[in-house]
Every structure is written in structure tokens, then in C-alpha cells.
Coordinates of N, CA and C in Angstrom, one line a residue:
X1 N -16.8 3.5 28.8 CA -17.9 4.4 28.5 C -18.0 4.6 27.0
X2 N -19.5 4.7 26.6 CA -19.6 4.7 25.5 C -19.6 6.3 24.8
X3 N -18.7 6.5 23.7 CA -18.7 7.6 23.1 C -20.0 8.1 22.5
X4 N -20.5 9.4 22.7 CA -22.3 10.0 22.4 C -21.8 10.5 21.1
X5 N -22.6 10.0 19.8 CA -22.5 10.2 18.7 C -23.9 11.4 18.5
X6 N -23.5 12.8 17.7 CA -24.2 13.8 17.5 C -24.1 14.5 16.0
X7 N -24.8 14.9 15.5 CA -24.8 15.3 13.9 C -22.9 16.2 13.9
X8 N -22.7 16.4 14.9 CA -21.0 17.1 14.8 C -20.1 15.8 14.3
X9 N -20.6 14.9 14.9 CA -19.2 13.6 14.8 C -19.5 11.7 14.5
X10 N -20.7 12.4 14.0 CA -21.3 10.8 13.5 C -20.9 10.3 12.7
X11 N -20.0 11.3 11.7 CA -19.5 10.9 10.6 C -17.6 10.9 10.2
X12 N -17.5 10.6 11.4 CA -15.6 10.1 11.8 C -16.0 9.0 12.9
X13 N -15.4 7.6 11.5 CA -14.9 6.7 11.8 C -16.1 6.2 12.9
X14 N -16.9 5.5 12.3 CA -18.2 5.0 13.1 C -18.6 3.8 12.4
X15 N -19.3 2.9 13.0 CA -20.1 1.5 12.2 C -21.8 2.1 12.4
X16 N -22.2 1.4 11.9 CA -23.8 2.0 12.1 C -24.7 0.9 11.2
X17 N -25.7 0.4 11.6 CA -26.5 -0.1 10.7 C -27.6 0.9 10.7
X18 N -28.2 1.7 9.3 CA -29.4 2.3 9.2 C -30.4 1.4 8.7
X19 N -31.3 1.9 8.9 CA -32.6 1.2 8.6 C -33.2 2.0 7.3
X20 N -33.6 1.4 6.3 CA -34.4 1.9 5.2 C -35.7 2.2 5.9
X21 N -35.8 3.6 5.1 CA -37.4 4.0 5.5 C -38.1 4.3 4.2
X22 N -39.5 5.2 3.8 CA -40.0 5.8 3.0 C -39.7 6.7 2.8
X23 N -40.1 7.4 1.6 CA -39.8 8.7 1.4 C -40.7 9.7 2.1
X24 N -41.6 8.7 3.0 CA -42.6 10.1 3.8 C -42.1 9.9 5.0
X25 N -41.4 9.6 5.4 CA -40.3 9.2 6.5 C -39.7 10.9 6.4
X26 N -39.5 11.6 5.3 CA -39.0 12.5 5.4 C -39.5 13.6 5.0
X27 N -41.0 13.5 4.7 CA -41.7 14.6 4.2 C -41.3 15.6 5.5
X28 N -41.7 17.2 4.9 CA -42.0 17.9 6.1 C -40.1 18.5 6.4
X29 N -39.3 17.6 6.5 CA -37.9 17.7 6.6 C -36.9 18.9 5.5
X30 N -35.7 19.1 6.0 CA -35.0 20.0 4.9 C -34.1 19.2 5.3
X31 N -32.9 19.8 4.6 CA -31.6 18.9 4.2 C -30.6 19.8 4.9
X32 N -30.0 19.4 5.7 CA -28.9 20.4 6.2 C -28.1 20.3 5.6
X33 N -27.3 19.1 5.0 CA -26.0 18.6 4.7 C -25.9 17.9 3.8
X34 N -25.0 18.4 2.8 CA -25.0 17.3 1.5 C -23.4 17.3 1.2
X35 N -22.9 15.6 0.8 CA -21.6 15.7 0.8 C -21.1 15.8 -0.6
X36 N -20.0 15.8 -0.4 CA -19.6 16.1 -1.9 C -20.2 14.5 -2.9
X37 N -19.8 13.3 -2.2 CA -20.1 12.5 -2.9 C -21.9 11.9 -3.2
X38 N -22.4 13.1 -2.9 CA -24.2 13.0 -3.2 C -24.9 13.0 -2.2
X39 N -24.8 12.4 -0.7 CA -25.2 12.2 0.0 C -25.9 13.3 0.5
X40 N -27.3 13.5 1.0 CA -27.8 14.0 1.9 C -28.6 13.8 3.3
X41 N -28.2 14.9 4.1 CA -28.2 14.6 5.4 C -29.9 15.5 5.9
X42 N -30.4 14.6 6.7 CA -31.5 16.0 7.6 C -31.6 15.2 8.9
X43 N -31.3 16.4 9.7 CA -30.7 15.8 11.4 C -32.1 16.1 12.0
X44 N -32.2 15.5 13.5 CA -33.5 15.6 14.3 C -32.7 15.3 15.4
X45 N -33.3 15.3 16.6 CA -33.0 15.6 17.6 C -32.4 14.2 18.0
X46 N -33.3 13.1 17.7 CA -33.0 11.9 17.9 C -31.9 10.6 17.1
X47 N -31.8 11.5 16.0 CA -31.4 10.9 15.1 C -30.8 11.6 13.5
X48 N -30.6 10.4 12.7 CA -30.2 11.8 11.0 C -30.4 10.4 10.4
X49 N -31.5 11.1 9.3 CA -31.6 10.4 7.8 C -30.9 10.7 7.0
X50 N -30.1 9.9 6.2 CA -29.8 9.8 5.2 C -29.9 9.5 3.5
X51 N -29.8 10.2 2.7 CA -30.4 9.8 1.7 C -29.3 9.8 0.6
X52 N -28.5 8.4 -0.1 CA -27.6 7.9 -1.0 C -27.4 6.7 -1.3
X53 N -27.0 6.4 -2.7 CA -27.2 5.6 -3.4 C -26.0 4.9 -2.8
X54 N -25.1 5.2 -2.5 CA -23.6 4.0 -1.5 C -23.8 3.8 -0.5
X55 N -23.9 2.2 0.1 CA -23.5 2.5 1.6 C -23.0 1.2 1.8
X56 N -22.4 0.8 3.0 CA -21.4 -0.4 3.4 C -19.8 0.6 4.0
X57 N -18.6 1.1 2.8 CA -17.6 1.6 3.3 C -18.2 3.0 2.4
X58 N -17.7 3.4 3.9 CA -18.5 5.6 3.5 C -16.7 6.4 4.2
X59 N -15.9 6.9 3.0 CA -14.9 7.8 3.9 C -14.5 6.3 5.0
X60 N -14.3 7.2 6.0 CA -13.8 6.1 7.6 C -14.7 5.8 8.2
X61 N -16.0 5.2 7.7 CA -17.2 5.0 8.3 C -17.3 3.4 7.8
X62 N -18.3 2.3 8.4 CA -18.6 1.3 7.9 C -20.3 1.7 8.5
X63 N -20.7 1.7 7.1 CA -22.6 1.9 7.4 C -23.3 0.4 6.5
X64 N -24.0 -0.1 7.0 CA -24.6 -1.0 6.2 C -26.4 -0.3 6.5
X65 N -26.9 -0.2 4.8 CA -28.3 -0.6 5.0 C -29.1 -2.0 5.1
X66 N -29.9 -1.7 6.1 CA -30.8 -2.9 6.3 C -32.2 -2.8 5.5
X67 N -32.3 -2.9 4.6 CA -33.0 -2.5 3.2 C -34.6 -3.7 3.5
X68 N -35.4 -2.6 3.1 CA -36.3 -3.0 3.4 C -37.2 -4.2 2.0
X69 N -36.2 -4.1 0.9 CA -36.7 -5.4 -0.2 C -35.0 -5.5 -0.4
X70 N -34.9 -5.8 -1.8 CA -33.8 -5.9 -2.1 C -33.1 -4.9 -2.8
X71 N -31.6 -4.3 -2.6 CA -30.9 -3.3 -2.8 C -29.7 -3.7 -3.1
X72 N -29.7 -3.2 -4.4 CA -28.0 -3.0 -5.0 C -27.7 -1.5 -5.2
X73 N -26.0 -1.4 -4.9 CA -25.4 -0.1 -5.1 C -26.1 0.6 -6.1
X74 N -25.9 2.0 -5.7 CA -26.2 2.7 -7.0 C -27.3 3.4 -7.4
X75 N -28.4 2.6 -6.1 CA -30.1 2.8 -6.4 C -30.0 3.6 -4.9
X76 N -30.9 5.2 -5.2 CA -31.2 6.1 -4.5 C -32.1 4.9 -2.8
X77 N -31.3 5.0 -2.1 CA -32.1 5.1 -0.7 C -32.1 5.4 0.3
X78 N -33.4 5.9 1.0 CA -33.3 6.5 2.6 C -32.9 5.7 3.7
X79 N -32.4 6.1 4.7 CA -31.7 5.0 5.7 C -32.0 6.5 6.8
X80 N -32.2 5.8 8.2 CA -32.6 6.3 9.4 C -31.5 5.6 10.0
X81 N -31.0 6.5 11.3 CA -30.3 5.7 12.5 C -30.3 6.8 13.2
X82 N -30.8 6.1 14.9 CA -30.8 6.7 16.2 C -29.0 7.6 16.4
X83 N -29.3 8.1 16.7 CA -27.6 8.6 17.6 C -26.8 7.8 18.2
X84 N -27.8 6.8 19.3 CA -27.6 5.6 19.7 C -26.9 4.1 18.5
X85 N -26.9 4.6 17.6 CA -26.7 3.4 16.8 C -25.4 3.5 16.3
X86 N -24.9 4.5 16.6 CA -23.0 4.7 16.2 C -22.6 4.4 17.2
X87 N -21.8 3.3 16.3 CA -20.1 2.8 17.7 C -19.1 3.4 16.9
X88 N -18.0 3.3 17.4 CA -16.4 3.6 17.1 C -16.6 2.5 16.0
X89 N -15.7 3.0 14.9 CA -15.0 2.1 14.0 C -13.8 2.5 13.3
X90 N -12.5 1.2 13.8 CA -11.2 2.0 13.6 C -11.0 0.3 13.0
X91 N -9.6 0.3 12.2 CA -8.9 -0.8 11.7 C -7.9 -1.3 12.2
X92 N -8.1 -1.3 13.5 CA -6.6 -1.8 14.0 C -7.7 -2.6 15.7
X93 N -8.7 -2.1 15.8 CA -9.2 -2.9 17.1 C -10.5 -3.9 16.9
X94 N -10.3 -5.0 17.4 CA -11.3 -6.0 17.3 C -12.4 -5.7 18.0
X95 N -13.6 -5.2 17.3 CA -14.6 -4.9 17.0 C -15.6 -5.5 16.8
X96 N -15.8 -6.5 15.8 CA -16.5 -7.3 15.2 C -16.7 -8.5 15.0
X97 N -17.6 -9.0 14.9 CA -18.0 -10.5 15.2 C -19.1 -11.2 13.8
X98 N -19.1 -12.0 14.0 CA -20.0 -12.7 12.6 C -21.4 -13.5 13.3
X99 N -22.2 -13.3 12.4 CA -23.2 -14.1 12.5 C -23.8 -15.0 11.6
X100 N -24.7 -16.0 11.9 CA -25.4 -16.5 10.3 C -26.4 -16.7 10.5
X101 N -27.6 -16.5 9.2 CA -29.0 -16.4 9.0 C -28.6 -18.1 8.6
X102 N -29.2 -19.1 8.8 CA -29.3 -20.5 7.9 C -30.0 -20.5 6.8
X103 N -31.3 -20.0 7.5 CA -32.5 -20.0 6.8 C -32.5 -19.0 5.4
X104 N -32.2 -17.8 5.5 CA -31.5 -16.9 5.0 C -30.5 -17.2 3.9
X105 N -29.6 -18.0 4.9 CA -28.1 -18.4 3.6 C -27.6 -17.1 3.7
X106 N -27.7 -15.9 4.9 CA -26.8 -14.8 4.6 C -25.6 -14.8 6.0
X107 N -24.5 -13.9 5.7 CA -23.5 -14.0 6.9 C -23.7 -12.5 6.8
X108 N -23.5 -11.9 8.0 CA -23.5 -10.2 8.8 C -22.4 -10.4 9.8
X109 N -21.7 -9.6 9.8 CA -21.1 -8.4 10.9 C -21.6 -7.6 12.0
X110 N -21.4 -7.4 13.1 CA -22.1 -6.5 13.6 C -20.9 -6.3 14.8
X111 N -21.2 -4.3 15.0 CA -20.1 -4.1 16.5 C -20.8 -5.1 17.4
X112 N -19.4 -5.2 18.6 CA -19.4 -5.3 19.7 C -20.1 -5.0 20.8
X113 N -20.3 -3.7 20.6 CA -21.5 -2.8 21.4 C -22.8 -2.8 20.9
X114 N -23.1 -3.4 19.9 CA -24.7 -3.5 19.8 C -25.2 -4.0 20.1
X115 N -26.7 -4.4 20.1 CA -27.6 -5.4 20.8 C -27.2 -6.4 20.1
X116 N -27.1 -6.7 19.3 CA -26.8 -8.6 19.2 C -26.1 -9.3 19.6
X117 N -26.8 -10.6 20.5 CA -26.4 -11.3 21.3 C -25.1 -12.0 20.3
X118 N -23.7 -12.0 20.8 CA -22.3 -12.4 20.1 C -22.4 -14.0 20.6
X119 N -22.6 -14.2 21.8 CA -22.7 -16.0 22.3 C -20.9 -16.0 22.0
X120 N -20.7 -16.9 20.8 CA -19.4 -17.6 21.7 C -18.4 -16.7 20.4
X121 N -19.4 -16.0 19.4 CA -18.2 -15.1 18.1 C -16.9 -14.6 19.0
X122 N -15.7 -15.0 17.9 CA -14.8 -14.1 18.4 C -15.1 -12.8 17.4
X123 N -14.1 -11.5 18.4 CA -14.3 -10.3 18.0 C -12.8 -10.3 17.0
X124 N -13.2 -9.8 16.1 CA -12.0 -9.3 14.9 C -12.2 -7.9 14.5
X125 N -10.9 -8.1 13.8 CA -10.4 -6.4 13.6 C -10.9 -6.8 11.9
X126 N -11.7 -5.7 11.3 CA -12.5 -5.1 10.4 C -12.2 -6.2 9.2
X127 N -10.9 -6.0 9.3 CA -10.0 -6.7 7.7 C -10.6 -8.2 8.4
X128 N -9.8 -8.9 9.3 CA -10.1 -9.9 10.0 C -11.3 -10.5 9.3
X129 N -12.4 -9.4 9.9 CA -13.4 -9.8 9.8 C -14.2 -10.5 8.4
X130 N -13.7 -9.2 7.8 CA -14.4 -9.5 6.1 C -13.5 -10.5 5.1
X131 N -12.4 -11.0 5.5 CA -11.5 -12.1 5.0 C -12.3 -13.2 5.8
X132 N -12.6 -13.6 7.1 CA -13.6 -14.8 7.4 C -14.8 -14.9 7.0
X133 N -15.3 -13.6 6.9 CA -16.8 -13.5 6.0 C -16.8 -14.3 5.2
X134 N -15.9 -14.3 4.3 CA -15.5 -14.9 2.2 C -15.8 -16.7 2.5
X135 N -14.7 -16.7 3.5 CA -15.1 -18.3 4.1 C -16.5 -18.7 4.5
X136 N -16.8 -18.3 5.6 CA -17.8 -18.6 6.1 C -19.1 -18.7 4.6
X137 N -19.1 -17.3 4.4 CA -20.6 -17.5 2.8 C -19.9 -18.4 1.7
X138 N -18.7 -19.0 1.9 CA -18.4 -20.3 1.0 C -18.8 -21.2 1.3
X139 N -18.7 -21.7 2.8 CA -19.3 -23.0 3.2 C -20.5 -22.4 3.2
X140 N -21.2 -21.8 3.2 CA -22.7 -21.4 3.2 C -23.2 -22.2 2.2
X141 N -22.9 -21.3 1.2 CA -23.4 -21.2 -0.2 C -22.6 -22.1 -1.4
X142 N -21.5 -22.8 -1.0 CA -21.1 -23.8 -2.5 C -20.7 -25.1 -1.7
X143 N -20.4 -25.8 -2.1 CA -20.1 -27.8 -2.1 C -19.0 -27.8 -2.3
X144 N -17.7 -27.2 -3.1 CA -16.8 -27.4 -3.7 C -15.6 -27.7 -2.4
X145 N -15.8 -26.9 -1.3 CA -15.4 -27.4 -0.1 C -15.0 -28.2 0.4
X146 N -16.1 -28.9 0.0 CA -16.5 -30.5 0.8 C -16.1 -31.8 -0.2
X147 N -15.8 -31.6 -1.3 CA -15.2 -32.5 -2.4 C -14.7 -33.6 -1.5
X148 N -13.6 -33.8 -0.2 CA -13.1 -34.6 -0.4 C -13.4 -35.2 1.6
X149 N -14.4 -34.6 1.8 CA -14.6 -34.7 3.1 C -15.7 -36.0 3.3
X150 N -15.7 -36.5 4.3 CA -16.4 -37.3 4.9 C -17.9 -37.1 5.6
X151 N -19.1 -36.9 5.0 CA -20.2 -37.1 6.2 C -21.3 -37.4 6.2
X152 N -22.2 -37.3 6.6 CA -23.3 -38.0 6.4 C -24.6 -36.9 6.2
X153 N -24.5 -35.8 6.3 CA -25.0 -34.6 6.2 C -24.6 -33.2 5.8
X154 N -24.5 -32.5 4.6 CA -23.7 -31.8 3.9 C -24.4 -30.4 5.2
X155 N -25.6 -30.3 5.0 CA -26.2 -29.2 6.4 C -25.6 -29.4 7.7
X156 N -25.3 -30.8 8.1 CA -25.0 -30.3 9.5 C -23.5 -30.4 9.6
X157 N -22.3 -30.8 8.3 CA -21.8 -30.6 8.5 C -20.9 -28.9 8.3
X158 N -21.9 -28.4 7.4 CA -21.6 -27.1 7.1 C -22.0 -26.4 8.2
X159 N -22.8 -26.4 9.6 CA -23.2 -25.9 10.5 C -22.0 -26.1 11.6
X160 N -21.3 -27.3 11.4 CA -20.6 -27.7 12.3 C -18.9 -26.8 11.8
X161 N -18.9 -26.5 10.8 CA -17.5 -26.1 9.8 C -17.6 -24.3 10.1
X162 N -18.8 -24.2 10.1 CA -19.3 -22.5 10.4 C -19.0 -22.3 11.5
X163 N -19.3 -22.8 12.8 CA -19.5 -22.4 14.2 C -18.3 -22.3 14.1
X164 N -16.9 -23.3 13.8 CA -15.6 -23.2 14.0 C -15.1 -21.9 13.6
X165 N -15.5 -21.7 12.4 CA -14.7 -20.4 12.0 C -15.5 -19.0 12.3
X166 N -16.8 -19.1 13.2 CA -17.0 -17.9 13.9 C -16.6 -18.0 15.1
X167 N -16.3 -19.1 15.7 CA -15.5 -19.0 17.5 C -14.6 -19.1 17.5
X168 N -13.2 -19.3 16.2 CA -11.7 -19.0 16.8 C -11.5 -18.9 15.6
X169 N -9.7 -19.2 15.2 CA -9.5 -18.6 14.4 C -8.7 -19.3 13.7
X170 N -8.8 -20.7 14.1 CA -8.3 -22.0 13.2 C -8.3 -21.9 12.0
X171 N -7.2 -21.9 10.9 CA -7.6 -21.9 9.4 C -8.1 -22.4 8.7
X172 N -9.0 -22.1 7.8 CA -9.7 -23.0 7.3 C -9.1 -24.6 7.0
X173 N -8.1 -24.7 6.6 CA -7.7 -25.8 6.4 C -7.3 -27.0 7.3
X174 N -7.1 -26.2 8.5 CA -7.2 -27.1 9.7 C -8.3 -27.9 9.8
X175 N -9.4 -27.1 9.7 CA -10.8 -27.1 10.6 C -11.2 -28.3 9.6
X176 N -11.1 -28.0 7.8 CA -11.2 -29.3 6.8 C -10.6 -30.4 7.4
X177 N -9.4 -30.8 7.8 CA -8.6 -31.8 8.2 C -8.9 -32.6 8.8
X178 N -9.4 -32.0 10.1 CA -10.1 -32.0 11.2 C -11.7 -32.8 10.7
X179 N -12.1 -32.7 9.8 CA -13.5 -33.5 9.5 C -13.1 -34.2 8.1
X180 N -12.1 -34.1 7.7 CA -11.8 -35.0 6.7 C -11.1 -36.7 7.9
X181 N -11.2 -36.5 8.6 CA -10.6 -37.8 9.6 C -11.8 -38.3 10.3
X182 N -12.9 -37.5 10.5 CA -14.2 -38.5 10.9 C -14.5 -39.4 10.4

């Protein structure tokens, strides 16, 4: 059964993706809650906006904003999330899973319990996770990889080098070996 997250406990040890909104997103609103480290909170029945320039690791929280242009640390933004959009987030239970944009060239995380369809991801524990991240947006994003490998398609082979290291947990250097012999 799934744990009901409420402005009492949304903020111990939770994952959450918010959503970037406007700032009229929040007209009309007050602020109940402001943390020491800047953040401010205004709850609703359905939900709590937040408004702070950090997000990704919060305290025992993992929040990522889904930013509506482009966002680096540091820059004031609002983020919305349902009540519904907090899972448990602890460091010791596999949790998490990987995905990849191609088209994009981006790699994401996302809980277990959320709507995204996982297909064949294995689930990893937090650390796990963001140590295969590093890999995975290497073969993404650079060639230096592939120096000594065999193929006829640098894209399908890097599609084919990805899937492996989001469905098990072969090390990277196997999985090279392994296509350095084709």
C-alpha cells in the first residue's frame, strides 16, 4: 500500500518530480512555510507549491524540477506537485530505474511507483542509480568509448550499449567486450 503524502510529511525522505509553473500560478496564495534554507511553501488541499532556487537533493528528499525552459541552480523557481506525486525515498532500497530521451540526448530517473512505464529497467538503489546515470549520458553524449570497438553504426550501436546497462547490471566493461568481438 502506498504511503498518503500531506503538507505534515511530504518533506521526510520522498522523490517527487514538480512541475514548473508561473508566478500567477500563485497569485492570490500566502506562504505558510519557509525553510531555513530559502525555500517557500503554500499548501492547497491538493497539493504544495514551492518556490526555491535548489532542487534535485533537498535534506532526505530527491525533488527534480521539470522546468519549463532551461534551468540552472541558483535561479528562483516555482514548482507544483500533487500530494499524489510523493513516493518514499530511502538509500538502501531499489527504487529507481533509468530511462532515455534519444532525441533529447537526456537520461532521467524516475520512482518505481510512478506512472512511467519501466518495460524491462532494472530497479536500483539511489547511489546505484546515479553511478549508471554517468555511464549511460557517456555513451550518450561522447565517442571516446567506442575508440576501439567494432561497428557499423555509432547510433545503433550506442542504443544497443544503453539498453544493456539499463536492464542489468553487467559492467560496463563487459558489455564493451562483448561488442568489441562482433
Amino acid at each position: 500500500m502506498l504511503k498518503v503524502y500531506t503538507q505534515l510529511n511530504f518533506h521526510k525522505h520522498t522523490y517527487c518530480v514538480w512541475k514548473e509553473v508561473s508566478d500567477e500560478a500563485i497569485a492570490g496564495y500566502e506562504v505558510h512555510y519557509s525553510s531555513r534554507s530559502g525555500s517557500r511553501y503554500l499548501f492547497t488541499e491538493t497539493g504544495v507549491y514551492r518556490i526555491s532556487n535548489h532542487w534535485g537533493r533537498a535534506a532526505n528528499c530527491r525533488w527534480r524540477l521539470q522546468s519549463l525552459g532551461d534551468y540552472k541552480n541558483q535561479q528562483l523557481k516555482i514548482g507544483y506537485a500533487n500530494w499524489t506525486d510523493f513516493y518514499l525515498n530511502d538509500e538502501h532500497t531499489k527504487l529507481f530505474f533509468i530511462t532515455v530521451d534519444y532525441d533529447l540526448a537526456t537520461v532521467q530517473f524516475h520512482h518505481r511507483d510512478s506512472v512511467i512505464p519501466r518495460n524491462e529497467a532494472l530497479l536500483r538503489t539511489a547511489g546505484a542509480t546515479a553511478k549508471r546515470m554517468i555511464l549511460v549520458k557517456k555513451v550518450l553524449t561522447e565517442t571516446d568509448w567506442a575508440t576501439h570497438l567494432q561497428y557499423a553504426s555509432l547510433e545503433a550501436l550506442r542504443k544497443k550499449i544503453i539498453a544493456e546497462l539499463i536492464i542489468n547490471d553487467t559492467p560496463f566493461i563487459a558489455i564493451k567486450k562483448k561488442h568489441h568481438l562482433m
